[in-house]
Short mmCIF file of N, CA and C in Angstrom, two decimals:
data_model
loop_
_atom_site.label_atom_id
_atom_site.label_comp_id
_atom_site.label_asym_id
_atom_site.label_seq_id
_atom_site.Cartn_x
_atom_site.Cartn_y
_atom_site.Cartn_z
N MET A 1 72.42 60.71 -11.67
CA MET A 1 71.74 61.76 -11.23
C MET A 1 70.61 61.84 -11.87
N SER A 2 69.21 62.52 -11.58
CA SER A 2 67.79 62.33 -12.62
C SER A 2 67.88 63.65 -13.01
N PHE A 3 67.64 63.57 -14.36
CA PHE A 3 67.32 65.20 -14.85
C PHE A 3 66.02 65.41 -15.73
N ALA A 4 65.00 65.67 -15.60
CA ALA A 4 63.67 66.04 -16.05
C ALA A 4 63.94 67.20 -17.83
N VAL A 5 63.51 66.47 -18.82
CA VAL A 5 63.39 66.95 -20.22
C VAL A 5 61.95 67.16 -20.31
N ILE A 6 61.64 68.71 -20.15
CA ILE A 6 60.52 69.37 -20.96
C ILE A 6 60.31 70.19 -21.82
N THR A 7 59.53 69.58 -23.02
CA THR A 7 59.99 70.22 -23.89
C THR A 7 58.23 70.49 -24.62
N ARG A 8 58.54 71.35 -25.51
CA ARG A 8 56.69 71.71 -26.04
C ARG A 8 57.45 72.02 -27.73
N ASP A 9 56.35 71.64 -28.11
CA ASP A 9 56.40 71.31 -30.01
C ASP A 9 56.00 72.84 -29.90
N LYS A 10 56.67 72.56 -31.64
CA LYS A 10 55.43 74.01 -32.27
C LYS A 10 54.96 74.04 -32.51
N PRO A 11 54.45 74.92 -32.75
CA PRO A 11 53.11 75.18 -33.38
C PRO A 11 52.72 74.40 -34.70
N GLY A 12 51.50 73.88 -34.75
CA GLY A 12 51.42 73.10 -36.26
C GLY A 12 52.26 71.75 -36.60
N ALA A 13 52.81 71.56 -35.68
CA ALA A 13 54.15 70.50 -35.56
C ALA A 13 54.03 68.87 -36.32
N LEU A 14 52.54 69.12 -35.40
CA LEU A 14 52.62 67.43 -35.05
C LEU A 14 53.24 66.32 -36.28
N GLN A 15 52.84 67.02 -36.89
CA GLN A 15 53.27 66.01 -38.81
C GLN A 15 54.97 65.39 -37.92
N ILE A 16 55.03 66.32 -37.55
CA ILE A 16 56.61 66.10 -37.86
C ILE A 16 57.13 65.04 -36.95
N ARG A 17 56.12 65.03 -35.10
CA ARG A 17 56.38 64.28 -33.97
C ARG A 17 56.39 62.92 -34.70
N LYS A 18 54.85 62.84 -35.70
CA LYS A 18 54.65 61.51 -35.90
C LYS A 18 55.69 60.50 -36.90
N ASP A 19 56.06 61.90 -37.44
CA ASP A 19 57.18 61.20 -38.97
C ASP A 19 58.38 60.62 -38.14
N THR A 20 58.23 61.09 -37.03
CA THR A 20 59.65 60.96 -36.23
C THR A 20 59.97 59.84 -34.99
N ARG A 21 58.36 59.39 -35.06
CA ARG A 21 58.21 58.87 -33.63
C ARG A 21 58.22 58.01 -33.18
N GLU A 22 59.32 56.77 -34.12
CA GLU A 22 59.46 55.65 -34.41
C GLU A 22 61.23 55.88 -33.81
N ALA A 23 61.43 56.58 -34.84
CA ALA A 23 63.44 57.03 -34.39
C ALA A 23 63.31 57.29 -32.74
N HIS A 24 62.40 58.31 -32.37
CA HIS A 24 62.48 58.64 -31.15
C HIS A 24 62.11 57.87 -30.42
N LEU A 25 61.54 56.84 -30.54
CA LEU A 25 60.98 55.47 -29.25
C LEU A 25 62.62 54.50 -29.10
N GLU A 26 63.00 54.49 -30.59
CA GLU A 26 63.93 53.63 -30.42
C GLU A 26 65.35 54.44 -30.06
N TYR A 27 65.80 55.63 -29.83
CA TYR A 27 66.60 56.39 -29.53
C TYR A 27 66.22 56.16 -28.03
N ILE A 28 65.16 56.32 -27.56
CA ILE A 28 65.18 56.02 -26.12
C ILE A 28 65.89 54.86 -25.59
N GLU A 29 65.29 53.62 -26.58
CA GLU A 29 65.28 52.66 -25.91
C GLU A 29 66.75 52.06 -26.11
N SER A 30 67.09 52.45 -27.38
CA SER A 30 68.81 52.47 -27.31
C SER A 30 69.95 53.17 -26.46
N THR A 31 69.61 53.73 -25.96
CA THR A 31 70.57 54.33 -25.08
C THR A 31 70.33 54.35 -23.71
N GLY A 32 68.97 53.57 -23.45
CA GLY A 32 69.39 53.13 -21.65
C GLY A 32 69.58 54.20 -20.26
N VAL A 33 69.14 54.74 -21.02
CA VAL A 33 69.03 55.94 -19.70
C VAL A 33 68.10 57.53 -19.00
N VAL A 34 66.41 56.38 -19.82
CA VAL A 34 65.25 56.95 -19.69
C VAL A 34 64.95 56.00 -18.75
N LEU A 35 64.29 57.49 -17.49
CA LEU A 35 63.93 56.18 -16.76
C LEU A 35 62.23 56.09 -17.06
N MET A 36 61.97 57.21 -17.20
CA MET A 36 60.18 57.58 -17.57
C MET A 36 60.30 58.42 -19.30
N ALA A 37 58.99 58.09 -19.49
CA ALA A 37 59.02 58.96 -20.62
C ALA A 37 57.36 59.24 -20.97
N GLY A 38 56.81 60.37 -21.93
CA GLY A 38 55.56 60.66 -22.25
C GLY A 38 55.56 61.85 -22.64
N PRO A 39 54.34 61.73 -23.97
CA PRO A 39 53.55 63.23 -24.29
C PRO A 39 52.97 63.76 -23.58
N PHE A 40 53.24 65.63 -23.58
CA PHE A 40 51.83 66.13 -23.19
C PHE A 40 51.23 66.36 -24.33
N LEU A 41 49.96 66.14 -23.78
CA LEU A 41 48.84 66.68 -24.99
C LEU A 41 48.14 68.05 -24.40
N GLY A 42 47.52 68.38 -26.01
CA GLY A 42 46.91 69.50 -25.93
C GLY A 42 45.31 69.74 -25.41
N GLU A 43 44.64 70.67 -25.17
CA GLU A 43 43.70 70.41 -25.39
C GLU A 43 42.68 69.99 -26.39
N ASP A 44 43.16 69.66 -27.43
CA ASP A 44 42.64 68.58 -28.70
C ASP A 44 42.70 67.32 -28.01
N GLY A 45 43.57 67.20 -27.05
CA GLY A 45 43.97 65.60 -27.10
C GLY A 45 45.38 65.38 -27.87
N ASP A 46 45.63 65.75 -28.92
CA ASP A 46 46.87 65.67 -30.07
C ASP A 46 48.39 65.94 -29.02
N MET A 47 49.36 65.01 -29.11
CA MET A 47 50.45 65.32 -28.35
C MET A 47 50.81 66.23 -28.83
N ASP A 48 51.69 67.20 -27.91
CA ASP A 48 52.40 68.92 -28.31
C ASP A 48 53.51 69.12 -27.09
N GLY A 49 53.96 67.81 -26.73
CA GLY A 49 55.37 67.90 -26.04
C GLY A 49 55.65 66.99 -25.60
N SER A 50 56.98 67.01 -24.22
CA SER A 50 57.10 65.62 -23.77
C SER A 50 57.75 66.17 -23.12
N LEU A 51 57.72 64.90 -21.86
CA LEU A 51 58.47 65.13 -20.29
C LEU A 51 59.24 63.67 -20.39
N VAL A 52 60.48 63.91 -20.51
CA VAL A 52 60.94 62.60 -20.25
C VAL A 52 62.36 62.69 -18.78
N ILE A 53 62.55 61.74 -18.13
CA ILE A 53 63.07 61.75 -17.19
C ILE A 53 64.11 61.34 -17.15
N LEU A 54 65.14 61.68 -17.54
CA LEU A 54 66.75 60.64 -17.75
C LEU A 54 67.53 60.70 -16.22
N ASP A 55 68.12 59.40 -16.28
CA ASP A 55 69.00 58.99 -15.12
C ASP A 55 70.54 58.94 -16.09
N VAL A 56 71.28 60.09 -15.74
CA VAL A 56 72.36 60.40 -16.67
C VAL A 56 73.33 61.16 -15.99
N ALA A 57 74.48 61.16 -15.74
CA ALA A 57 76.64 61.70 -14.85
C ALA A 57 75.90 62.79 -14.47
N ASP A 58 75.26 64.16 -15.30
CA ASP A 58 75.04 65.14 -15.56
C ASP A 58 74.54 65.74 -16.25
N ARG A 59 74.57 67.80 -16.33
CA ARG A 59 73.84 67.97 -16.89
C ARG A 59 74.31 68.24 -18.18
N ALA A 60 75.74 68.06 -18.68
CA ALA A 60 76.22 68.49 -19.72
C ALA A 60 75.97 66.75 -20.48
N ALA A 61 75.52 65.29 -20.09
CA ALA A 61 75.00 64.14 -20.14
C ALA A 61 73.62 64.31 -21.08
N ALA A 62 72.93 65.02 -20.05
CA ALA A 62 71.40 65.56 -20.42
C ALA A 62 70.94 66.52 -21.46
N GLU A 63 71.73 67.20 -21.52
CA GLU A 63 71.81 68.28 -23.00
C GLU A 63 72.33 67.66 -24.13
N ALA A 64 73.33 66.51 -23.83
CA ALA A 64 73.43 65.84 -24.94
C ALA A 64 72.69 64.40 -25.30
N TRP A 65 72.21 64.63 -25.02
CA TRP A 65 70.76 62.90 -24.65
C TRP A 65 69.82 63.55 -25.22
N ALA A 66 69.13 65.13 -25.28
CA ALA A 66 68.40 65.98 -25.48
C ALA A 66 68.53 66.45 -26.90
N GLY A 67 69.63 67.04 -27.34
CA GLY A 67 70.47 67.17 -28.64
C GLY A 67 70.59 66.40 -29.35
N ASN A 68 70.55 65.24 -28.97
CA ASN A 68 70.45 63.92 -30.31
C ASN A 68 69.33 63.34 -30.27
N ASP A 69 68.24 63.32 -29.28
CA ASP A 69 66.61 62.72 -29.98
C ASP A 69 66.38 63.04 -31.17
N PRO A 70 65.69 62.09 -31.27
CA PRO A 70 65.60 62.57 -33.51
C PRO A 70 64.37 63.65 -33.33
N TYR A 71 63.96 63.12 -32.15
CA TYR A 71 62.29 64.99 -32.40
C TYR A 71 63.07 66.04 -31.91
N ALA A 72 64.38 66.51 -31.66
CA ALA A 72 64.76 67.36 -31.21
C ALA A 72 65.85 68.13 -33.22
N ARG A 73 66.56 67.13 -33.43
CA ARG A 73 66.65 66.92 -34.66
C ARG A 73 66.13 67.03 -35.70
N ALA A 74 65.12 66.72 -35.66
CA ALA A 74 64.15 67.18 -36.95
C ALA A 74 63.10 68.62 -36.85
N GLY A 75 63.97 68.89 -35.93
CA GLY A 75 63.30 70.46 -35.33
C GLY A 75 61.37 70.47 -34.96
N LEU A 76 61.34 69.70 -34.19
CA LEU A 76 59.89 69.49 -33.36
C LEU A 76 59.81 70.64 -32.57
N PHE A 77 61.03 70.80 -31.61
CA PHE A 77 60.22 71.43 -30.77
C PHE A 77 60.57 73.30 -30.44
N GLU A 78 59.78 73.94 -30.17
CA GLU A 78 59.89 75.39 -29.63
C GLU A 78 60.62 75.91 -28.66
N SER A 79 60.86 74.85 -27.62
CA SER A 79 61.75 75.05 -26.06
C SER A 79 62.01 73.05 -25.71
N VAL A 80 62.72 73.72 -25.10
CA VAL A 80 63.55 72.81 -24.31
C VAL A 80 64.05 73.31 -22.97
N GLU A 81 63.94 72.38 -21.64
CA GLU A 81 64.05 72.94 -20.15
C GLU A 81 64.65 71.70 -20.04
N ILE A 82 65.89 71.86 -19.21
CA ILE A 82 66.26 70.88 -18.77
C ILE A 82 66.99 71.00 -17.62
N ARG A 83 66.05 70.34 -16.21
CA ARG A 83 66.28 70.57 -14.38
C ARG A 83 66.59 69.43 -14.05
N ALA A 84 67.68 69.28 -13.33
CA ALA A 84 67.86 68.26 -12.64
C ALA A 84 66.16 68.11 -11.32
N TRP A 85 66.29 66.81 -11.11
CA TRP A 85 64.63 66.19 -10.68
C TRP A 85 65.21 65.34 -9.82
N LYS A 86 64.90 64.97 -8.70
CA LYS A 86 64.67 64.04 -7.52
C LYS A 86 63.59 63.41 -7.47
N LYS A 87 63.17 62.53 -7.33
CA LYS A 87 61.98 61.29 -7.14
C LYS A 87 61.97 61.19 -5.52
N VAL A 88 60.70 61.44 -5.09
CA VAL A 88 60.56 61.48 -4.19
C VAL A 88 59.10 60.56 -3.71
N ILE A 89 58.18 60.35 -4.64
CA ILE A 89 57.24 59.67 -4.44
C ILE A 89 56.98 58.58 -5.56
N GLY A 90 56.60 57.49 -5.67
CA GLY A 90 56.32 56.84 -6.71
C GLY A 90 57.56 56.01 -7.08
#
């Protein structure tokens, strides 16, 4: 089942994102459940959130993945929303 993990960074937390980015990307690769992912960009062009599409068994697995993301563990996010998602186009 697919889930979208939609996050918004805390204001002023760009350095946390930059410092943790390598570990976050390694986590994505090592878990093998990410279908697609990328950052949201603010008006200034800086990264300020993320969209990650997961292919996992259930919501609990999506929540566990999101909670173990190095970005989450570093306290980057102001909010995290997890929603079931269905691919229709693309």
